[in-house]
């Protein structure tokens, strides 16, 4: 089996600048390449570590319950590790995201919050359990 050398998620948006600002400035992804042209704009953002999480429907429902208190996710959800979920959630809301649930202490020992980004992508913010304020 060939080894994978890179994994990318491609998002299409009608508001490029708002989407770029959200992922770069709020979530802290680094710009590594840009493709401005007369045919439109594209940009490649990176994080130090990326993983692919695969859930069956039953487990996805359990995670939704823990993070948002109800079934909310579709087939794709981004999950972003941050040092302070509450602070990042506040910044995300100011940047146009909508809170779907949390912050909440999860059964697996994190503090998580579920949101819908300004582009409509569902995102879980996860980080260390910092105590007060999580349900």
PDB file of N, CA, C and O in Angstrom, residues 23-52:
ATOM      1  N   UNK A  23     -10.262  31.250   9.873  1.00  0.00           N
ATOM      2  CA  UNK A  23      -9.343  30.127  10.053  1.00  0.00           C
ATOM      3  C   UNK A  23      -7.912  30.585  10.372  1.00  0.00           C
ATOM      4  O   UNK A  23      -7.225  29.951  11.174  1.00  0.00           O
ATOM      5  N   UNK A  24      -7.480  31.694   9.790  1.00  0.00           N
ATOM      6  CA  UNK A  24      -6.125  32.186  10.038  1.00  0.00           C
ATOM      7  C   UNK A  24      -6.047  32.955  11.357  1.00  0.00           C
ATOM      8  O   UNK A  24      -5.216  32.659  12.211  1.00  0.00           O
ATOM      9  N   UNK A  25      -6.918  33.941  11.540  1.00  0.00           N
ATOM     10  CA  UNK A  25      -6.798  34.864  12.667  1.00  0.00           C
ATOM     11  C   UNK A  25      -7.452  34.351  13.949  1.00  0.00           C
ATOM     12  O   UNK A  25      -6.941  34.582  15.039  1.00  0.00           O
ATOM     13  N   UNK A  26      -8.581  33.676  13.828  1.00  0.00           N
ATOM     14  CA  UNK A  26      -9.282  33.183  15.022  1.00  0.00           C
ATOM     15  C   UNK A  26      -8.753  31.817  15.458  1.00  0.00           C
ATOM     16  O   UNK A  26      -8.438  31.606  16.618  1.00  0.00           O
ATOM     17  N   UNK A  27      -8.642  30.892  14.500  1.00  0.00           N
ATOM     18  CA  UNK A  27      -8.201  29.541  14.856  1.00  0.00           C
ATOM     19  C   UNK A  27      -6.689  29.367  14.771  1.00  0.00           C
ATOM     20  O   UNK A  27      -6.160  28.353  15.224  1.00  0.00           O
ATOM     21  N   UNK A  28      -5.977  30.313  14.184  1.00  0.00           N
ATOM     22  CA  UNK A  28      -4.520  30.303  14.223  1.00  0.00           C
ATOM     23  C   UNK A  28      -3.815  29.419  13.214  1.00  0.00           C
ATOM     24  O   UNK A  28      -2.653  29.068  13.416  1.00  0.00           O
ATOM     25  N   UNK A  29      -4.475  29.051  12.118  1.00  0.00           N
ATOM     26  CA  UNK A  29      -3.796  28.270  11.095  1.00  0.00           C
ATOM     27  C   UNK A  29      -2.800  29.154  10.353  1.00  0.00           C
ATOM     28  O   UNK A  29      -3.040  30.349  10.159  1.00  0.00           O
ATOM     29  N   UNK A  30      -1.677  28.580   9.944  1.00  0.00           N
ATOM     30  CA  UNK A  30      -0.605  29.321   9.282  1.00  0.00           C
ATOM     31  C   UNK A  30      -0.757  29.275   7.770  1.00  0.00           C
ATOM     32  O   UNK A  30      -1.035  28.218   7.199  1.00  0.00           O
ATOM     33  N   UNK A  31      -0.539  30.416   7.121  1.00  0.00           N
ATOM     34  CA  UNK A  31      -0.550  30.477   5.659  1.00  0.00           C
ATOM     35  C   UNK A  31       0.761  29.895   5.150  1.00  0.00           C
ATOM     36  O   UNK A  31       1.838  30.321   5.570  1.00  0.00           O
ATOM     37  N   UNK A  32       0.666  28.908   4.251  1.00  0.00           N
ATOM     38  CA  UNK A  32       1.890  28.354   3.677  1.00  0.00           C
ATOM     39  C   UNK A  32       1.976  28.535   2.171  1.00  0.00           C
ATOM     40  O   UNK A  32       3.055  28.434   1.604  1.00  0.00           O
ATOM     41  N   UNK A  33       0.841  28.817   1.521  1.00  0.00           N
ATOM     42  CA  UNK A  33       0.869  29.075   0.079  1.00  0.00           C
ATOM     43  C   UNK A  33      -0.410  29.799  -0.316  1.00  0.00           C
ATOM     44  O   UNK A  33      -1.471  29.545   0.235  1.00  0.00           O
ATOM     45  N   UNK A  34      -0.298  30.707  -1.294  1.00  0.00           N
ATOM     46  CA  UNK A  34      -1.461  31.433  -1.806  1.00  0.00           C
ATOM     47  C   UNK A  34      -1.503  31.304  -3.328  1.00  0.00           C
ATOM     48  O   UNK A  34      -0.459  31.227  -3.974  1.00  0.00           O
ATOM     49  N   UNK A  35      -2.732  31.300  -3.887  1.00  0.00           N
ATOM     50  CA  UNK A  35      -2.920  31.213  -5.321  1.00  0.00           C
ATOM     51  C   UNK A  35      -3.857  32.313  -5.808  1.00  0.00           C
ATOM     52  O   UNK A  35      -4.982  32.048  -6.230  1.00  0.00           O
ATOM     53  N   UNK A  36      -3.428  33.575  -5.785  1.00  0.00           N
ATOM     54  CA  UNK A  36      -4.276  34.630  -6.339  1.00  0.00           C
ATOM     55  C   UNK A  36      -4.157  34.611  -7.868  1.00  0.00           C
ATOM     56  O   UNK A  36      -3.065  34.444  -8.410  1.00  0.00           O
ATOM     57  N   UNK A  37      -5.278  34.737  -8.543  1.00  0.00           N
ATOM     58  CA  UNK A  37      -5.243  34.764 -10.011  1.00  0.00           C
ATOM     59  C   UNK A  37      -6.513  35.399 -10.538  1.00  0.00           C
ATOM     60  O   UNK A  37      -7.444  35.676  -9.784  1.00  0.00           O
ATOM     61  N   UNK A  38      -6.561  35.589 -11.834  1.00  0.00           N
ATOM     62  CA  UNK A  38      -7.770  36.135 -12.453  1.00  0.00           C
ATOM     63  C   UNK A  38      -8.919  35.133 -12.390  1.00  0.00           C
ATOM     64  O   UNK A  38     -10.073  35.498 -12.579  1.00  0.00           O
ATOM     65  N   UNK A  39      -8.611  33.852 -12.097  1.00  0.00           N
ATOM     66  CA  UNK A  39      -9.643  32.813 -11.986  1.00  0.00           C
ATOM     67  C   UNK A  39     -10.154  32.653 -10.561  1.00  0.00           C
ATOM     68  O   UNK A  39     -10.916  31.746 -10.258  1.00  0.00           O
ATOM     69  N   UNK A  40      -9.731  33.523  -9.648  1.00  0.00           N
ATOM     70  CA  UNK A  40     -10.182  33.439  -8.266  1.00  0.00           C
ATOM     71  C   UNK A  40      -9.012  33.339  -7.308  1.00  0.00           C
ATOM     72  O   UNK A  40      -7.858  33.528  -7.698  1.00  0.00           O
ATOM     73  N   UNK A  41      -9.325  33.023  -6.078  1.00  0.00           N
ATOM     74  CA  UNK A  41      -8.302  32.969  -5.032  1.00  0.00           C
ATOM     75  C   UNK A  41      -8.339  31.636  -4.314  1.00  0.00           C
ATOM     76  O   UNK A  41      -9.396  31.046  -4.109  1.00  0.00           O
ATOM     77  N   UNK A  42      -7.185  31.212  -3.888  1.00  0.00           N
ATOM     78  CA  UNK A  42      -7.054  30.019  -3.073  1.00  0.00           C
ATOM     79  C   UNK A  42      -5.903  30.220  -2.113  1.00  0.00           C
ATOM     80  O   UNK A  42      -5.006  31.028  -2.361  1.00  0.00           O
ATOM     81  N   UNK A  43      -5.940  29.513  -1.017  1.00  0.00           N
ATOM     82  CA  UNK A  43      -4.880  29.634  -0.015  1.00  0.00           C
ATOM     83  C   UNK A  43      -4.743  28.291   0.689  1.00  0.00           C
ATOM     84  O   UNK A  43      -5.721  27.555   0.845  1.00  0.00           O
ATOM     85  N   UNK A  44      -3.530  27.975   1.080  1.00  0.00           N
ATOM     86  CA  UNK A  44      -3.264  26.747   1.802  1.00  0.00           C
ATOM     87  C   UNK A  44      -2.844  27.120   3.218  1.00  0.00           C
ATOM     88  O   UNK A  44      -1.886  27.863   3.420  1.00  0.00           O
ATOM     89  N   UNK A  45      -3.613  26.633   4.193  1.00  0.00           N
ATOM     90  CA  UNK A  45      -3.340  26.876   5.609  1.00  0.00           C
ATOM     91  C   UNK A  45      -2.901  25.566   6.236  1.00  0.00           C
ATOM     92  O   UNK A  45      -3.304  24.492   5.790  1.00  0.00           O
ATOM     93  N   UNK A  46      -2.103  25.656   7.281  1.00  0.00           N
ATOM     94  CA  UNK A  46      -1.589  24.434   7.888  1.00  0.00           C
ATOM     95  C   UNK A  46      -1.619  24.518   9.408  1.00  0.00           C
ATOM     96  O   UNK A  46      -1.624  25.596   9.994  1.00  0.00           O
ATOM     97  N   UNK A  47      -1.639  23.349  10.004  1.00  0.00           N
ATOM     98  CA  UNK A  47      -1.452  23.180  11.444  1.00  0.00           C
ATOM     99  C   UNK A  47      -0.318  22.173  11.624  1.00  0.00           C
ATOM    100  O   UNK A  47       0.014  21.426  10.704  1.00  0.00           O
ATOM    101  N   UNK A  48       0.243  22.142  12.807  1.00  0.00           N
ATOM    102  CA  UNK A  48       1.381  21.253  13.053  1.00  0.00           C
ATOM    103  C   UNK A  48       0.991  19.777  12.969  1.00  0.00           C
ATOM    104  O   UNK A  48       1.742  18.957  12.480  1.00  0.00           O
ATOM    105  N   UNK A  49      -0.206  19.446  13.434  1.00  0.00           N
ATOM    106  CA  UNK A  49      -0.624  18.048  13.481  1.00  0.00           C
ATOM    107  C   UNK A  49      -2.039  17.925  12.937  1.00  0.00           C
ATOM    108  O   UNK A  49      -2.910  18.716  13.281  1.00  0.00           O
ATOM    109  N   UNK A  50      -2.261  16.928  12.097  1.00  0.00           N
ATOM    110  CA  UNK A  50      -3.602  16.678  11.569  1.00  0.00           C
ATOM    111  C   UNK A  50      -3.903  15.185  11.667  1.00  0.00           C
ATOM    112  O   UNK A  50      -3.014  14.352  11.520  1.00  0.00           O
ATOM    113  N   UNK A  51      -5.156  14.865  11.942  1.00  0.00           N
ATOM    114  CA  UNK A  51      -5.597  13.479  12.015  1.00  0.00           C
ATOM    115  C   UNK A  51      -6.952  13.364  11.330  1.00  0.00           C
ATOM    116  O   UNK A  51      -7.632  14.364  11.110  1.00  0.00           O
ATOM    117  N   UNK A  52      -7.330  12.155  10.984  1.00  0.00           N
ATOM    118  CA  UNK A  52      -8.650  11.879  10.421  1.00  0.00           C
ATOM    119  C   UNK A  52      -9.394  11.013  11.424  1.00  0.00           C
ATOM    120  O   UNK A  52      -8.931   9.940  11.814  1.00  0.00           O
TER     121      UNK A  52
END
